[in-house]
Amino acid sequence: DAGITQSPRHKVTETGTPVTLRCHQTENHRYMYWYRQDPGHGLRLIHYSYGVKDTDKGEVSDGYSVSRSKTEDFLLTLESATSSQTSVYFCAISESGTHYNEQFFGPGTRLTVL
Amino acid sequence: AQSVTQLDSQVPVFEEAPVELRCNYSSSVSVYLFWYVQYPNQGLQLLLKYLSGSTLVKSINGFEAEFNKSQTSFHLRKPSVHISDTAEYFCAVSESEGNKLVFGAGTILRVKS
């Protein structure tokens, strides 16, 4: 299994509070991705990174920010959590980010915003 | 823009029966197609992928999918399912010059004994 961990695995928070989710990899892969999974929507890309300090927006980036100060860590921050951000969040990594390069997924973080 | 449609949200089937999970995509350029599987409370794992060449691709656990360019489809099939195949299956597409995947909404396969 690819070495990807996510923390925390579960979190309950209140509307308006900041939340940071962490993705950590031990594979030294260049590309890292954050997705959210919601019933009926599959996985939707929030942000991705193609190197240290290099990030770009995905399909549903509003309300989220990311940072990558080290190859192994990719942080997702909800500056002021809302109930619509209740979801399961998955991190993925890819060696080169090209179309034929498999993405490996972490175990997910279940976030509930009350 | 690319999009992926998985036509069935849930597919119930009895053990040892055949199954087909349908996937259609839309794109104006060449694409690459993937099926991922998600077992309960886990992340996604790649099941199989079509990049080029033979339009029929197979996985190590008996699934196969056929790329049909004229019908813009990439349906997943298995001739005989097992209880352990119970999972959610996601179809995904990537444009040939892109570095992102677009996922369908998923199909839950429930195998009953």
CSV table of N, CA and C in Angstrom, one decimal, chain A residues 5-105:
chain,number,residue,atom,x,y,z
A,5,THR,N,-1.1,8.9,4.9
A,5,THR,CA,-1.9,8.9,6.1
A,5,THR,C,-2.7,10.3,6.1
A,6,GLN,N,-3.8,10.3,6.7
A,6,GLN,CA,-4.6,11.5,6.9
A,6,GLN,C,-4.9,11.7,8.3
A,7,SER,N,-4.9,12.9,8.8
A,7,SER,CA,-5.2,13.2,10.2
A,7,SER,C,-6.0,14.5,10.3
A,8,PRO,N,-7.0,14.6,11.2
A,8,PRO,CA,-7.5,13.4,11.9
A,8,PRO,C,-8.4,12.5,11.0
A,9,ARG,N,-8.8,11.4,11.4
A,9,ARG,CA,-9.6,10.5,10.7
A,9,ARG,C,-11.1,10.9,10.8
A,10,HIS,N,-11.4,11.4,12.0
A,10,HIS,CA,-12.8,11.9,12.2
A,10,HIS,C,-12.7,13.2,13.0
A,11,LYS,N,-13.6,14.2,12.6
A,11,LYS,CA,-13.6,15.4,13.3
A,11,LYS,C,-15.0,16.0,13.3
A,12,VAL,N,-15.5,16.5,14.4
A,12,VAL,CA,-16.7,17.2,14.5
A,12,VAL,C,-16.4,18.6,15.0
A,13,THR,N,-16.9,19.6,14.3
A,13,THR,CA,-16.6,21.0,14.6
A,13,THR,C,-17.9,21.8,14.5
A,14,GLU,N,-17.8,23.0,14.9
A,14,GLU,CA,-19.0,23.9,14.8
A,14,GLU,C,-18.8,24.9,13.7
A,15,THR,N,-19.9,25.4,13.2
A,15,THR,CA,-19.9,26.4,12.1
A,15,THR,C,-19.1,27.6,12.5
A,16,GLY,N,-18.3,28.1,11.6
A,16,GLY,CA,-17.5,29.3,11.9
A,16,GLY,C,-16.1,29.0,12.4
A,17,THR,N,-15.8,27.8,12.8
A,17,THR,CA,-14.5,27.5,13.3
A,17,THR,C,-13.5,27.1,12.2
A,18,PRO,N,-12.2,27.4,12.4
A,18,PRO,CA,-11.3,27.0,11.4
A,18,PRO,C,-10.9,25.5,11.6
A,19,VAL,N,-10.7,24.8,10.5
A,19,VAL,CA,-10.3,23.4,10.5
A,19,VAL,C,-9.2,23.2,9.6
A,20,THR,N,-8.2,22.4,10.0
A,20,THR,CA,-7.1,22.0,9.1
A,20,THR,C,-7.0,20.5,9.1
A,21,LEU,N,-7.0,19.9,7.9
A,21,LEU,CA,-6.8,18.5,7.6
A,21,LEU,C,-5.4,18.3,7.1
A,22,ARG,N,-4.8,17.2,7.5
A,22,ARG,CA,-3.4,17.0,7.1
A,22,ARG,C,-3.3,15.7,6.3
A,23,CYS,N,-2.5,15.7,5.2
A,23,CYS,CA,-2.2,14.6,4.4
A,23,CYS,C,-0.7,14.4,4.4
A,24,HIS,N,-0.2,13.2,4.7
A,24,HIS,CA,1.2,13.0,4.8
A,24,HIS,C,1.5,11.8,4.0
A,25,GLN,N,2.6,11.9,3.1
A,25,GLN,CA,3.0,10.8,2.3
A,25,GLN,C,4.5,10.4,2.5
A,26,THR,N,4.8,9.2,2.3
A,26,THR,CA,6.2,8.7,2.4
A,26,THR,C,6.7,8.2,1.1
A,27,GLU,N,6.0,8.5,0.0
A,27,GLU,CA,6.4,8.0,-1.3
A,27,GLU,C,7.2,9.0,-2.1
A,28,ASN,N,7.4,10.2,-1.6
A,28,ASN,CA,8.1,11.3,-2.4
A,28,ASN,C,7.5,11.6,-3.7
A,29,HIS,N,6.1,11.4,-3.8
A,29,HIS,CA,5.5,11.7,-5.1
A,29,HIS,C,5.3,13.2,-5.2
A,30,ARG,N,5.4,13.7,-6.4
A,30,ARG,CA,5.3,15.1,-6.7
A,30,ARG,C,3.9,15.7,-6.5
A,31,TYR,N,2.9,15.0,-7.0
A,31,TYR,CA,1.6,15.5,-7.1
A,31,TYR,C,0.8,15.1,-5.9
A,32,MET,N,0.0,16.0,-5.3
A,32,MET,CA,-0.9,15.7,-4.2
A,32,MET,C,-2.3,16.4,-4.5
A,33,TYR,N,-3.3,15.7,-4.1
A,33,TYR,CA,-4.7,16.2,-4.4
A,33,TYR,C,-5.5,16.1,-3.1
A,34,TRP,N,-6.5,17.0,-3.0
A,34,TRP,CA,-7.6,16.9,-2.1
A,34,TRP,C,-8.9,16.9,-2.8
A,35,TYR,N,-9.7,15.8,-2.4
A,35,TYR,CA,-11.0,15.6,-2.9
A,35,TYR,C,-12.0,15.6,-1.8
A,36,ARG,N,-13.3,15.9,-2.1
A,36,ARG,CA,-14.4,15.7,-1.2
A,36,ARG,C,-15.3,14.7,-1.8
A,37,GLN,N,-15.9,13.8,-1.0
A,37,GLN,CA,-16.8,12.8,-1.5
A,37,GLN,C,-18.1,13.0,-0.9
A,38,ASP,N,-19.2,13.2,-1.7
A,38,ASP,CA,-20.5,13.4,-1.2
A,38,ASP,C,-21.4,12.4,-2.0
A,39,PRO,N,-22.5,11.9,-1.3
A,39,PRO,CA,-23.4,11.0,-2.0
A,39,PRO,C,-24.0,11.7,-3.3
A,40,GLY,N,-24.0,10.9,-4.4
A,40,GLY,CA,-24.5,11.4,-5.6
A,40,GLY,C,-23.6,12.3,-6.4
A,41,HIS,N,-22.4,12.6,-5.9
A,41,HIS,CA,-21.5,13.5,-6.6
A,41,HIS,C,-20.1,12.8,-6.8
A,42,GLY,N,-19.9,11.6,-6.3
A,42,GLY,CA,-18.6,11.0,-6.5
A,42,GLY,C,-17.6,11.8,-5.8
A,43,LEU,N,-16.4,11.9,-6.4
A,43,LEU,CA,-15.3,12.7,-5.8
A,43,LEU,C,-15.1,13.9,-6.6
A,44,ARG,N,-15.0,15.0,-6.0
A,44,ARG,CA,-14.7,16.3,-6.6
A,44,ARG,C,-13.5,16.9,-6.1
A,45,LEU,N,-12.7,17.4,-7.1
A,45,LEU,CA,-11.3,17.9,-6.7
A,45,LEU,C,-11.5,19.3,-6.1
A,46,ILE,N,-10.8,19.5,-5.0
A,46,ILE,CA,-10.8,20.8,-4.3
A,46,ILE,C,-9.6,21.6,-4.7
A,47,HIS,N,-8.4,21.1,-4.4
A,47,HIS,CA,-7.2,21.7,-4.8
A,47,HIS,C,-6.2,20.6,-5.1
A,48,TYR,N,-5.1,21.0,-5.8
A,48,TYR,CA,-4.0,20.0,-6.0
A,48,TYR,C,-2.7,20.8,-5.9
A,49,SER,N,-1.7,20.0,-5.8
A,49,SER,CA,-0.3,20.6,-5.7
A,49,SER,C,0.6,19.8,-6.7
A,50,TYR,N,1.4,20.5,-7.4
A,50,TYR,CA,2.4,19.9,-8.3
A,50,TYR,C,3.8,20.1,-7.9
A,51,GLY,N,4.0,20.5,-6.6
A,51,GLY,CA,5.3,20.6,-6.0
A,51,GLY,C,5.2,21.5,-4.8
A,52,VAL,N,6.4,21.6,-4.1
A,52,VAL,CA,6.4,22.4,-2.9
A,52,VAL,C,6.1,23.9,-3.3
A,53,LYS,N,5.1,24.4,-2.6
A,53,LYS,CA,4.6,25.8,-2.7
A,53,LYS,C,3.9,26.0,-4.1
A,54,ASP,N,3.7,24.9,-4.8
A,54,ASP,CA,2.9,25.1,-6.1
A,54,ASP,C,1.6,24.4,-6.0
A,55,THR,N,0.5,25.2,-6.0
A,55,THR,CA,-0.8,24.7,-5.9
A,55,THR,C,-1.8,25.3,-6.9
A,56,ASP,N,-2.9,24.6,-7.2
A,56,ASP,CA,-3.9,25.2,-8.1
A,56,ASP,C,-5.2,24.7,-7.6
A,57,LYS,N,-6.2,25.5,-8.1
A,57,LYS,CA,-7.6,25.2,-7.7
A,57,LYS,C,-8.2,24.0,-8.5
A,58,GLY,N,-9.2,23.4,-7.9
A,58,GLY,CA,-9.9,22.4,-8.5
A,58,GLY,C,-11.3,22.8,-8.8
A,59,GLU,N,-12.2,21.9,-8.9
A,59,GLU,CA,-13.6,22.1,-9.3
A,59,GLU,C,-14.4,22.9,-8.2
A,60,VAL,N,-14.1,22.6,-6.9
A,60,VAL,CA,-14.9,23.1,-5.8
A,60,VAL,C,-14.0,23.7,-4.7
A,61,SER,N,-13.3,24.7,-5.1
A,61,SER,CA,-12.2,25.3,-4.2
A,61,SER,C,-12.8,26.4,-3.3
A,62,ASP,N,-13.9,26.9,-3.6
A,62,ASP,CA,-14.4,28.0,-2.7
A,62,ASP,C,-14.6,27.6,-1.3
A,63,GLY,N,-14.0,28.4,-0.4
A,63,GLY,CA,-14.1,28.1,1.1
A,63,GLY,C,-12.9,27.3,1.6
A,64,TYR,N,-12.0,26.9,0.7
A,64,TYR,CA,-10.9,26.0,1.1
A,64,TYR,C,-9.6,26.7,0.6
A,65,SER,N,-8.5,26.5,1.4
A,65,SER,CA,-7.2,26.9,1.0
A,65,SER,C,-6.3,25.7,1.3
A,66,VAL,N,-5.1,25.7,0.7
A,66,VAL,CA,-4.2,24.6,0.9
A,66,VAL,C,-2.8,25.2,1.0
A,67,SER,N,-1.9,24.4,1.6
A,67,SER,CA,-0.5,24.8,1.6
A,67,SER,C,0.4,23.5,1.6
A,68,ARG,N,1.5,23.7,1.0
A,68,ARG,CA,2.5,22.6,0.9
A,68,ARG,C,3.9,23.2,1.0
A,69,SER,N,4.4,23.1,2.2
A,69,SER,CA,5.7,23.6,2.5
A,69,SER,C,6.8,22.5,2.5
A,70,LYS,N,6.4,21.2,2.4
A,70,LYS,CA,7.3,20.1,2.3
A,70,LYS,C,6.7,19.1,1.3
A,71,THR,N,7.5,18.4,0.7
A,71,THR,CA,7.0,17.4,-0.3
A,71,THR,C,6.0,16.4,0.3
A,72,GLU,N,6.3,16.0,1.6
A,72,GLU,CA,5.5,15.0,2.2
A,72,GLU,C,4.1,15.5,2.8
A,73,ASP,N,3.9,16.7,3.0
A,73,ASP,CA,2.7,17.2,3.6
A,73,ASP,C,1.9,18.2,2.8
A,74,PHE,N,0.6,17.9,2.8
A,74,PHE,CA,-0.3,18.8,2.0
A,74,PHE,C,-1.5,19.1,3.0
A,75,LEU,N,-1.7,20.3,3.3
A,75,LEU,CA,-2.7,20.7,4.3
A,75,LEU,C,-3.9,21.4,3.6
A,76,LEU,N,-5.0,21.0,4.1
A,76,LEU,CA,-6.3,21.6,3.6
A,76,LEU,C,-6.9,22.4,4.8
A,77,THR,N,-7.2,23.6,4.6
A,77,THR,CA,-7.8,24.5,5.6
A,77,THR,C,-9.1,25.0,5.2
A,78,LEU,N,-10.1,24.8,6.1
A,78,LEU,CA,-11.4,25.5,6.0
A,78,LEU,C,-11.3,26.7,7.0
A,79,GLU,N,-11.3,27.9,6.4
A,79,GLU,CA,-11.0,29.1,7.2
A,79,GLU,C,-12.2,29.3,8.2
A,80,SER,N,-13.4,29.0,7.8
A,80,SER,CA,-14.6,29.2,8.6
A,80,SER,C,-15.6,28.2,8.2
A,81,ALA,N,-15.6,27.1,8.8
A,81,ALA,CA,-16.3,25.9,8.4
A,81,ALA,C,-17.9,26.2,8.3
A,82,THR,N,-18.5,25.6,7.3
A,82,THR,CA,-19.9,25.7,7.1
A,82,THR,C,-20.5,24.3,7.1
A,83,SER,N,-21.8,24.2,7.3
A,83,SER,CA,-22.5,22.9,7.3
A,83,SER,C,-22.3,22.2,5.9
A,84,SER,N,-22.3,23.0,4.8
A,84,SER,CA,-22.1,22.5,3.5
A,84,SER,C,-20.8,21.8,3.3
A,85,GLN,N,-19.9,22.0,4.2
A,85,GLN,CA,-18.5,21.4,4.1
A,85,GLN,C,-18.5,20.1,4.9
A,86,THR,N,-19.6,19.6,5.4
A,86,THR,CA,-19.7,18.3,6.0
A,86,THR,C,-19.5,17.3,4.9
A,87,SER,N,-18.5,16.4,5.0
A,87,SER,CA,-18.2,15.6,3.9
A,87,SER,C,-17.1,14.6,4.3
A,88,VAL,N,-16.7,13.7,3.4
A,88,VAL,CA,-15.5,12.9,3.6
A,88,VAL,C,-14.5,13.4,2.7
A,89,TYR,N,-13.3,13.7,3.2
A,89,TYR,CA,-12.2,14.3,2.5
A,89,TYR,C,-11.1,13.2,2.2
A,90,PHE,N,-10.7,13.1,1.0
A,90,PHE,CA,-9.7,12.2,0.6
A,90,PHE,C,-8.5,12.9,0.0
A,91,CYS,N,-7.3,12.5,0.4
A,91,CYS,CA,-6.1,12.9,-0.2
A,91,CYS,C,-5.6,11.9,-1.1
A,92,ALA,N,-5.0,12.3,-2.2
A,92,ALA,CA,-4.4,11.3,-3.2
A,92,ALA,C,-3.0,11.9,-3.6
A,93,ILE,N,-2.2,10.9,-4.0
A,93,ILE,CA,-0.9,11.3,-4.5
A,93,ILE,C,-0.6,10.6,-5.9
A,94,SER,N,0.2,11.2,-6.7
A,94,SER,CA,0.6,10.7,-8.0
A,94,SER,C,2.0,11.0,-8.2
A,95,GLU,N,2.7,10.1,-8.9
A,95,GLU,CA,4.1,10.3,-9.1
A,95,GLU,C,4.4,11.5,-10.0
A,96,SER,N,3.7,11.5,-11.1
A,96,SER,CA,4.0,12.6,-12.1
A,96,SER,C,2.8,13.5,-12.4
A,97,GLY,N,1.6,13.0,-12.1
A,97,GLY,CA,0.4,13.8,-12.4
A,97,GLY,C,-0.1,13.7,-13.8
A,98,THR,N,0.6,12.9,-14.6
A,98,THR,CA,0.1,12.7,-16.0
A,98,THR,C,-1.1,11.8,-16.0
A,99,HIS,N,-1.8,11.8,-17.1
A,99,HIS,CA,-3.0,11.1,-17.3
A,99,HIS,C,-2.9,9.6,-17.0
A,100,TYR,N,-1.8,9.0,-17.3
A,100,TYR,CA,-1.7,7.6,-17.1
A,100,TYR,C,-1.1,7.2,-15.8
A,101,ASN,N,-0.8,8.2,-15.0
A,101,ASN,CA,-0.2,7.8,-13.7
A,101,ASN,C,-1.3,7.6,-12.6
A,102,GLU,N,-1.2,6.5,-12.0
A,102,GLU,CA,-2.2,6.1,-11.0
A,102,GLU,C,-2.2,7.1,-9.9
A,103,GLN,N,-3.4,7.4,-9.4
A,103,GLN,CA,-3.5,8.2,-8.1
A,103,GLN,C,-3.7,7.2,-7.0
A,104,PHE,N,-3.0,7.4,-5.9
A,104,PHE,CA,-3.2,6.5,-4.7
A,104,PHE,C,-3.9,7.3,-3.7
A,105,PHE,N,-4.9,6.7,-3.1
A,105,PHE,CA,-5.7,7.5,-2.1
A,105,PHE,C,-5.4,7.1,-0.7
